[in-house]
Coordinates of C-alpha atoms and ligand atoms in Angstrom, one line a residue:
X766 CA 10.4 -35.6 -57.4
X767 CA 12.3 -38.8 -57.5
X768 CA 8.1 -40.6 -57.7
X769 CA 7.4 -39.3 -61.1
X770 CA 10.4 -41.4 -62.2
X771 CA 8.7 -44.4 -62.0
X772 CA 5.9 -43.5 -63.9
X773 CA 6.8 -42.6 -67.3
X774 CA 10.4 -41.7 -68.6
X775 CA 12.6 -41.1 -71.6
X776 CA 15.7 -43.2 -71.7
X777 CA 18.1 -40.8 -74.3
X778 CA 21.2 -42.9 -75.2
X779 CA 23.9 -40.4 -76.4
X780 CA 26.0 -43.4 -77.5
X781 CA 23.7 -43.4 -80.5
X782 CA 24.3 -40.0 -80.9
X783 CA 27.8 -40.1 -81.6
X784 CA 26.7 -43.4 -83.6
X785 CA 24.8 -41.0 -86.2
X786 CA 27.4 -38.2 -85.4
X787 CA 30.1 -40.5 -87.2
X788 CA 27.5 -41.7 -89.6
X789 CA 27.0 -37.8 -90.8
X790 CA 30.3 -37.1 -91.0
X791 CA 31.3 -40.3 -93.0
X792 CA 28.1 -39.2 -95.0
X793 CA 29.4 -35.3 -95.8
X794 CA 32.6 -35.5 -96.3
X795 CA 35.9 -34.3 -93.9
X796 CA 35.8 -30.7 -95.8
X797 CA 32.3 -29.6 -94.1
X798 CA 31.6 -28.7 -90.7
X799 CA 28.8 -30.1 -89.1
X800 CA 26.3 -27.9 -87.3
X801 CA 24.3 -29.8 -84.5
X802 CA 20.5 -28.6 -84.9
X803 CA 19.6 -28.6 -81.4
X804 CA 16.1 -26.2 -81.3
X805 CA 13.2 -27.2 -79.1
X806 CA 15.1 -28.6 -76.4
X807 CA 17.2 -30.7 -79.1
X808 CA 13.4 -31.8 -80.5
X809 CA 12.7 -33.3 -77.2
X810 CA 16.0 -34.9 -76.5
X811 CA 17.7 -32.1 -74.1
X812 CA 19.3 -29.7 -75.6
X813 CA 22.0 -29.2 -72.6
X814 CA 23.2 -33.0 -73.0
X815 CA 22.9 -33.1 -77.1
X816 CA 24.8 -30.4 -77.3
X817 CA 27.6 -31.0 -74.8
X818 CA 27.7 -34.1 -76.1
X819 CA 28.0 -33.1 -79.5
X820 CA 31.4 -30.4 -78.8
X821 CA 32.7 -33.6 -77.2
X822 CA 32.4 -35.5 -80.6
X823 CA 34.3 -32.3 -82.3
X824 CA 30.8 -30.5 -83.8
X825 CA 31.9 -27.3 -84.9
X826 CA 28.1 -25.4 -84.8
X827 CA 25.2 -25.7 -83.0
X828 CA 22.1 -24.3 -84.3
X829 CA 19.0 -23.0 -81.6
X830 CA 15.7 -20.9 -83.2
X831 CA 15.4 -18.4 -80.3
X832 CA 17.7 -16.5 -78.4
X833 CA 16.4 -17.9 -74.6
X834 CA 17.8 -21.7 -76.3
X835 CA 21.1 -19.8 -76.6
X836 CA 21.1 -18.0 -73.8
X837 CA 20.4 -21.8 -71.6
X838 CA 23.4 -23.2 -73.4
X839 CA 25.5 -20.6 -72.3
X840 CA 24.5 -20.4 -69.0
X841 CA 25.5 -24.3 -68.8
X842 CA 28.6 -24.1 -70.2
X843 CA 28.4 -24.7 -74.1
X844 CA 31.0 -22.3 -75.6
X845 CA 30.8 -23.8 -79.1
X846 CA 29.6 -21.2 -82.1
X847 CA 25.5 -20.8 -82.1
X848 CA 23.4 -20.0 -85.2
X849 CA 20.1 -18.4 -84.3
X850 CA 18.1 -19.6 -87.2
X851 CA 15.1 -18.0 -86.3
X852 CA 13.4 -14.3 -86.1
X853 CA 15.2 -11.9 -83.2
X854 CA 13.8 -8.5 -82.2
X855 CA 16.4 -6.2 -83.1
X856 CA 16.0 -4.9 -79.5
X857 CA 17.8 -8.5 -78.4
X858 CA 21.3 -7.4 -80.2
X859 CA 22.9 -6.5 -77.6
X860 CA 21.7 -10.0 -76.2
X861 CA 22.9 -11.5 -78.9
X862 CA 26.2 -10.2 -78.9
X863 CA 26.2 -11.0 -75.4
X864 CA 25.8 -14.2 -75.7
X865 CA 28.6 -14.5 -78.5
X866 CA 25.5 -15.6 -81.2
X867 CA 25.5 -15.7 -84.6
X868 CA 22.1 -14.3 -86.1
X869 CA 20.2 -15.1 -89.2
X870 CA 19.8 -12.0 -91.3
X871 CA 16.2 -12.3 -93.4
X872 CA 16.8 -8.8 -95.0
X873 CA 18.2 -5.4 -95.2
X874 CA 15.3 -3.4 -93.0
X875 CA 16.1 -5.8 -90.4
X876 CA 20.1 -5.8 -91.1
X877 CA 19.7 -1.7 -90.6
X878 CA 17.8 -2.5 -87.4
X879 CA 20.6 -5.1 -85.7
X880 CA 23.4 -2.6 -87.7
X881 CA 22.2 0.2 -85.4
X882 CA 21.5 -1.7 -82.1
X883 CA 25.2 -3.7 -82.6
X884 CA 26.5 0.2 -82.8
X885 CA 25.2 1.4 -80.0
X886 CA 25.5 -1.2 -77.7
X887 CA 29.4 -0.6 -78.8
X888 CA 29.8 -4.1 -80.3
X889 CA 29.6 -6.4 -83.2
X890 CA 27.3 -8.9 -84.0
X891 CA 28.1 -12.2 -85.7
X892 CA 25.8 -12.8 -88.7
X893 CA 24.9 -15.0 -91.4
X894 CA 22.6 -13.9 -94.7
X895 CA 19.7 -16.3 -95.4
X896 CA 18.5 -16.5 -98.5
X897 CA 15.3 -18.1 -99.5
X898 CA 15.7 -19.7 -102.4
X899 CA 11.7 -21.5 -102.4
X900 CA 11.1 -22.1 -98.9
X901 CA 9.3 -18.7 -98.7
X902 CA 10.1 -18.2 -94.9
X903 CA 12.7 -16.7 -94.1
X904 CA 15.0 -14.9 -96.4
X905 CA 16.1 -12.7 -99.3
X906 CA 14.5 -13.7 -102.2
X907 CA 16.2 -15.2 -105.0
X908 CA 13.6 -16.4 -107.3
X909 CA 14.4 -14.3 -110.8
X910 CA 12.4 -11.5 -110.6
X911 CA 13.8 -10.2 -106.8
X912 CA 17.6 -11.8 -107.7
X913 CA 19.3 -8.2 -108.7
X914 CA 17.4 -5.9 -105.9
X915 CA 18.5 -8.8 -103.4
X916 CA 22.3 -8.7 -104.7
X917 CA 22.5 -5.2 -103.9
X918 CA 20.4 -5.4 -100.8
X919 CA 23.1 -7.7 -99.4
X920 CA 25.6 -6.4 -100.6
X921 CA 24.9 -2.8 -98.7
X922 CA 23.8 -5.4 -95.7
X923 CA 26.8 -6.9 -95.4
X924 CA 28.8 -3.4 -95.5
X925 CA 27.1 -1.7 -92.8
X926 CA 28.8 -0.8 -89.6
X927 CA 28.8 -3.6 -86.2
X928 CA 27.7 -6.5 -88.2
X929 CA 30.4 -9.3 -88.6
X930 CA 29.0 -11.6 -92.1
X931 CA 30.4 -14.7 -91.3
X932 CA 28.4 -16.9 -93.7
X933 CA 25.4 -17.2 -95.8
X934 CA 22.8 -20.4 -95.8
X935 CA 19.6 -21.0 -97.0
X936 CA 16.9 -24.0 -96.4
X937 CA 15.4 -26.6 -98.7
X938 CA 11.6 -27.2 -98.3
X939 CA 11.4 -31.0 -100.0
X940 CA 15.0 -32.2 -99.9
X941 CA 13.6 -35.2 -97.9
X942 CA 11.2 -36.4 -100.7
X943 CA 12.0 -38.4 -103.5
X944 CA 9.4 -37.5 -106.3
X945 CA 10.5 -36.3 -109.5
X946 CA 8.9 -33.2 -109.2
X947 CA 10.7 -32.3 -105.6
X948 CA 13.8 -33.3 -106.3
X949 CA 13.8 -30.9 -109.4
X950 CA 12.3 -28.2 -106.7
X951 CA 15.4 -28.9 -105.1
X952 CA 17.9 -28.7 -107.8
X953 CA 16.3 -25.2 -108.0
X954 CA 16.9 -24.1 -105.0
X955 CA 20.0 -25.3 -104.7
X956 CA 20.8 -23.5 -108.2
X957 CA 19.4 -20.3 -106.8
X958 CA 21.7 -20.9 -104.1
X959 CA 25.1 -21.1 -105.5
X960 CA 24.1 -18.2 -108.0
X961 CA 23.2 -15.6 -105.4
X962 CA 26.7 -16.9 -103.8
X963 CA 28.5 -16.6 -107.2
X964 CA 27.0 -13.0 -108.5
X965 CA 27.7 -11.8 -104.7
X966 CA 31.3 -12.9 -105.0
X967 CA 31.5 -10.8 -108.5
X968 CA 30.7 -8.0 -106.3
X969 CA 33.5 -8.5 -104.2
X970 CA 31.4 -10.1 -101.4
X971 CA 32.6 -13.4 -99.7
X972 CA 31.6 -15.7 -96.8
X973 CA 33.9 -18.2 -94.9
X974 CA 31.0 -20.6 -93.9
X975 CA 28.0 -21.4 -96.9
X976 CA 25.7 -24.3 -96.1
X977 CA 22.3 -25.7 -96.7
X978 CA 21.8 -29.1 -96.3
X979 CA 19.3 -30.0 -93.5
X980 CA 18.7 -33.6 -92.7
X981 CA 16.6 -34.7 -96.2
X982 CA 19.4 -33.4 -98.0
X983 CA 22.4 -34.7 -96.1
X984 CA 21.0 -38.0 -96.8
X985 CA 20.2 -37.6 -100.5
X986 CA 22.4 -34.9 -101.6
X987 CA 25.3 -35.2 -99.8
X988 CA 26.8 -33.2 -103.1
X989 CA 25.6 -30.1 -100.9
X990 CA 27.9 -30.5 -98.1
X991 CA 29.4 -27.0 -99.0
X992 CA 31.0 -25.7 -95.7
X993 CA 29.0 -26.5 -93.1
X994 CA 25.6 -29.1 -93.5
X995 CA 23.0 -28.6 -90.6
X996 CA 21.0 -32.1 -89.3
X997 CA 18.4 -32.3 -86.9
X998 CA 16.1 -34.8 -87.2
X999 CA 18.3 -37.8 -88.3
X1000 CA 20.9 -36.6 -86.1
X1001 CA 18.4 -38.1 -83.1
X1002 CA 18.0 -41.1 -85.2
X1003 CA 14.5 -40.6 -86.2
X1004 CA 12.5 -39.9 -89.6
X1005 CA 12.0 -41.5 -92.8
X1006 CA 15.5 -41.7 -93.8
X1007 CA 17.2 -42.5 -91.0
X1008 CA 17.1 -46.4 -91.5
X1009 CA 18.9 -45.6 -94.7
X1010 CA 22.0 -44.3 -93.4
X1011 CA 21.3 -46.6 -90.4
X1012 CA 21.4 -44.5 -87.8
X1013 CA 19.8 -45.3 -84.2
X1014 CA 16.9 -43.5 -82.4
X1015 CA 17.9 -41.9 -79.1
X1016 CA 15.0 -41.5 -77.3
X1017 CA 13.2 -44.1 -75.5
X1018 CA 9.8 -43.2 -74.5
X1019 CA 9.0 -45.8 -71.3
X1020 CA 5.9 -46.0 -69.0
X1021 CA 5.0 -48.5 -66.5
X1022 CA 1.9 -51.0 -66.4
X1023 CA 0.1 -49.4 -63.4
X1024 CA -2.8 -51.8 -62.8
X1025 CA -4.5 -54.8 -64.7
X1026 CA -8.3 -55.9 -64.6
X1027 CA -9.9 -58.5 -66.4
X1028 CA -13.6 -57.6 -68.6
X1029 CA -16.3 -59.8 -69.9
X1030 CA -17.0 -59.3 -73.4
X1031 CA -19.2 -56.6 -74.5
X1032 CA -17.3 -54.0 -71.9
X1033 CA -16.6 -50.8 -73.6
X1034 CA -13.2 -48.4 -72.4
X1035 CA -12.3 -44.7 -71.8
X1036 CA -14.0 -41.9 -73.0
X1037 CA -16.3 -42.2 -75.9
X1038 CA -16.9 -45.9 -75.7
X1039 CA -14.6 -46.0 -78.9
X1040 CA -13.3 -49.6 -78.2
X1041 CA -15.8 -52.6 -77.2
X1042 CA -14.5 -55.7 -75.6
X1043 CA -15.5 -58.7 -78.2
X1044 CA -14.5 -61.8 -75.6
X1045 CA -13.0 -62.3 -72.2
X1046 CA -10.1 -59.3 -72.0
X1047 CA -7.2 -58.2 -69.5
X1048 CA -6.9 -54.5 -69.9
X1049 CA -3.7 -52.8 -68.0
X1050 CA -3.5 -49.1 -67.5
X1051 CA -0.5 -47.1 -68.1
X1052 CA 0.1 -44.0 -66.6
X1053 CA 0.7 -41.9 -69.9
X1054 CA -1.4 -39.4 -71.8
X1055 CA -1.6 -36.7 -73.9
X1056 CA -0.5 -34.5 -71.4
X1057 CA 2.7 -36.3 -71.1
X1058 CA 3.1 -35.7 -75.3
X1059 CA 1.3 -39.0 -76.0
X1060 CA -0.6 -37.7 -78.9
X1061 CA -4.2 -38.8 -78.9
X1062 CA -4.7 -39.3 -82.2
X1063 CA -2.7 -42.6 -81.8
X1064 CA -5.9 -43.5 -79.6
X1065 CA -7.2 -47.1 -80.8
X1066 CA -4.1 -47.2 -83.3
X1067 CA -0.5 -47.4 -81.9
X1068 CA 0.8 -50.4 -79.4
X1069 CA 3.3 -50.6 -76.8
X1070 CA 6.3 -52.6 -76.8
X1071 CA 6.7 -55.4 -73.9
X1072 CA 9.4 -58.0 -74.2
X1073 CA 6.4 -60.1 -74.9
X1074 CA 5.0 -58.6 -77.6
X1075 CA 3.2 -56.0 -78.9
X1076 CA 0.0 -54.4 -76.9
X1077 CA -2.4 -52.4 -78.8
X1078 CA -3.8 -49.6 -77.4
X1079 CA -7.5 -49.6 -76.8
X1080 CA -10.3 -47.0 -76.5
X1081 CA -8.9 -43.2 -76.2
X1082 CA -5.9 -42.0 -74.6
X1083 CA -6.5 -39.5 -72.1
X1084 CA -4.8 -36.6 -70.0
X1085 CA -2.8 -38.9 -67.8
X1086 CA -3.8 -42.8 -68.8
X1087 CA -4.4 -44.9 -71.6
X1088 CA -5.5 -48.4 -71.9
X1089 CA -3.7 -51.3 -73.5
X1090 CA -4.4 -55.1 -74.3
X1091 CA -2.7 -57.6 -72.6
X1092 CA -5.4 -60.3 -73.6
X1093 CA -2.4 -62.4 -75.8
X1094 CA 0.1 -61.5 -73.2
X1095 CA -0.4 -63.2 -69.9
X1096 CA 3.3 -63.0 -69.1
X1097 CA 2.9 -59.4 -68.8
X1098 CA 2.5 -57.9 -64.8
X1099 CA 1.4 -55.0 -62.8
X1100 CA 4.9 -52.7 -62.8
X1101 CA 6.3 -53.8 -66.2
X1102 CA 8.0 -51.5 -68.2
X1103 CA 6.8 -51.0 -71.5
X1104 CA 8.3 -49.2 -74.4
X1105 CA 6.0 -46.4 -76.4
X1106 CA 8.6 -45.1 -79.1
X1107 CA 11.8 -46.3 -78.8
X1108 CA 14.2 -49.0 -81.4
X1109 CA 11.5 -51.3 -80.5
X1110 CA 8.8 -49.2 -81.4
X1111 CA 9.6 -46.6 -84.1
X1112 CA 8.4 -43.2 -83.3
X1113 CA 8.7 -42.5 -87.1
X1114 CA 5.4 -45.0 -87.6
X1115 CA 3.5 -43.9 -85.2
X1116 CA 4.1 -40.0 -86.7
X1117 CA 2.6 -41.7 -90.0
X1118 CA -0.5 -43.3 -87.9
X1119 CA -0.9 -39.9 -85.9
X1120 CA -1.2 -38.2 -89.2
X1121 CA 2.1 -36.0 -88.6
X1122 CA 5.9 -36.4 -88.8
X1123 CA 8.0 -37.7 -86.3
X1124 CA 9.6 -34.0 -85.1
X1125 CA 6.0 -33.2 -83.9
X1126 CA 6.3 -36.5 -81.3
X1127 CA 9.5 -36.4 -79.9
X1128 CA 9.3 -32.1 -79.4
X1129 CA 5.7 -33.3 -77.5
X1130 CA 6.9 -35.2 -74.8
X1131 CA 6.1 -32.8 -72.0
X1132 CA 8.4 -31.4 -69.5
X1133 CA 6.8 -33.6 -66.9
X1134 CA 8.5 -36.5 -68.2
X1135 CA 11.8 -37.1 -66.7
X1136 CA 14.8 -37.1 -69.5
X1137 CA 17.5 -40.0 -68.2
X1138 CA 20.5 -39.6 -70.1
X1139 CA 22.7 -42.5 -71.0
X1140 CA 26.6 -42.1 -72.2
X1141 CA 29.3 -44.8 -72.7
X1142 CA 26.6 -47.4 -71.4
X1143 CA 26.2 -45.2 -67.6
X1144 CA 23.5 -43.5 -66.5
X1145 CA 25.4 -39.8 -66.5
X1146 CA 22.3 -37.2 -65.4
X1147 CA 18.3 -37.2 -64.7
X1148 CA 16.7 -33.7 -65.9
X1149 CA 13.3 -33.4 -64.5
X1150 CA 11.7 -30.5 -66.2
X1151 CA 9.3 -29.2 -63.6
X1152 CA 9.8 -26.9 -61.2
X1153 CA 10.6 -28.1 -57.6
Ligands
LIG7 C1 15.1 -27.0 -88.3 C2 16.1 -26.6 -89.3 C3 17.1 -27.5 -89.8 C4 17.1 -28.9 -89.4 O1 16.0 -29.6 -90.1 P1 15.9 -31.2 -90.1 O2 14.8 -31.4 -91.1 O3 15.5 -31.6 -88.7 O4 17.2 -31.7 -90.5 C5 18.0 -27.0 -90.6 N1 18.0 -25.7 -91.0 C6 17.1 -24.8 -90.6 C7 17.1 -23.4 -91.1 C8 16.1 -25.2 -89.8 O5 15.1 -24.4 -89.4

């Protein structure tokens, strides 16, 4: 498998990680933990070398969405508490519990459902309340017209028999934008939040660990630290608002120039004719498609980055190739490497050309492109994520 490595690649430096790791920290405050947000394979990253690198740093949480991302940390060693954010079939508890995990609880039918599994499997299950407070995902509602029925519903939750409440959370839907209008949204929800926490309290219901900020609001409200604050995307050093906190992208998304041929004017490339040679042009192929997570929507819009320049892509990308011009760049050779996302080349602009966000891009890159990971300058492990 050691060929595919010179094809195309992703470079992950986990020196910028503990970068933005500090960064956070410095951002929130010494009082709240930090929870790593590690789902989808750590968005694309590798989730087995974010995370250990992450309890290195002193993380205190990690956060996965399914219980097969918990159960892959454990098997490879990660001991450190895991939130599983997302929906479990009750039938999993005994997984869960297994795999020492702490599981969202969305409401009481489903809190009765773990409640009896945990019971019978003779065990307890780790578990903290989400509330949704505007999202409308997950959650008990606490808008005003459910608030009173969800008090009680959690209240009787959290008293039932082999559940262990260890915290409560709940997640902002436009923390990350700056309108007006959102960041009254937000104010909302955050309100909703700390009600639901304070009326639940009155009832003689507490929680060691409450959190909500996600990665828009640890950059613009870091007045929400609370207990525990839960990045993921600026974490990896991508979105919108990473430049603002200055944190560094990890991933560097490399191919290679695979062959170069020269066209008269007038010749059209790749599929559709899209893109029509207007004078004499050197064309290079690079062995990277949308199959690889090279989304072909950036087809006739994004460039790569050579340490000559920029080189636009032209005509569309396909499964396994796209096309670039190296017209301006005559310095550039047959078995260059190029850089498609990367500090270079920011991931975060091409989400905008691709008409998406930059999560969709990095969690894209396909398993057939070898993750390098980089720590304290070195070259520490190659994950090639096909099977042998
Ligand atoms: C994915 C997720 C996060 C992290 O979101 P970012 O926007 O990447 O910071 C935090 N909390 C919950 C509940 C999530 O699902």
């Amino acid at each position: 498998m050691e060929s595919t490595l010179r094809r195309t690649w992703a470079e992950i430096d986990l020196d910028a990680l503990e970068h933005n790791y500090h960064a956070l920290r410095k951002q929130m405050g010494p009082k709240s933990r930090f929870l790593g947000v590690v789902k989808a394979d750590a968005y694309g990253h590798g989730a087995i070398e974010a995370s250990r690198t992450l309890a290195e740093l002193g993380a205190e949480y990690l956060a996965i969405s399914n219980i097969d991302e918990a159960r892959e940390l454990r098997h490879h060693g990660i001991t450190l508490p895991i939130l599983q954010l997302g929906l479990t079939p009750a039938d999993q508890t005994a997984e869960v519990i297994a795999n020492n995990v702490t599981q969202a609880v969305w409401n009481e039918k489903v809190a009765e459902a773990f409640s009896a599994e945990a019971v019978r499997a003779g065990g307890r299950m780790k578990a903290h309340i989400k509330l949704d407070t505007g999202m409308s995902r997950l959650g008990f509602q606490c808008d005003e017209d459910h608030f009173a029925a969800s008090v009680d519903a959690i209240c009787r939750a959290c008293a039932l028999p082999g559940l262990d409440v260890e915290g409560v959370f709940t997640h902002f839907a436009v923390s990350d934008e700056d309108a007006e209008e959102h960041r009254a949204y937000t104010m909302l929800q955050h309100d909703r939040f700390t009600a639901m926490i304070a009326a639940l309290a009155e009832r003689g219901v507490h929680f060691q660990i409450c959190h909500c900020a996600n990665s828009g609001a640890t950059v613009s409200y870091p007045q929400f630290a609370h207990d525990m604050f839960r990045p993921g995307i600026i974490m990896y050093g991508i979105g919108d608002q990473a430049d603002v906190l200055g944190l560094k992208p990890l991933m560097t998304l490399k191919t290679t120039v695979g062959t170069i041929k020269e066209y008269a004017p007038g010749t059209t490339i790749s599929y559709g004719r899209t893109f029509r040679a207007d004078r004499p042009s050197r064309v290079g192929v690079l062995p990277i498609g949308y199959a690889d997570g090279f989304h072909r929507a950036l087809s006739n819009k994004w460039r790569v980055w050579t340490p000559g320049g920029c080189a636009p892509i032209v005509g569309r990308i396909c499964m396994d190739m796209c096309m670039v011009n190296l017209t301006d760049l005559p310095e550039v050779q047959e078995g260059d490497e190029v850089e498609v996302y990367g500090p270079h080349n920011s991931v975060t602009e091409a989400a905008h050309l691709a008409g998406t966000i930059s999560y969709e891009l990095t969690c894209a890159v396909s398993k057939r492109v070898p993750r390098i990971y980089y720590r304290h300058g070195q070259e520490i492990g190659r994950e090639l994520l096909l099977r042998d």
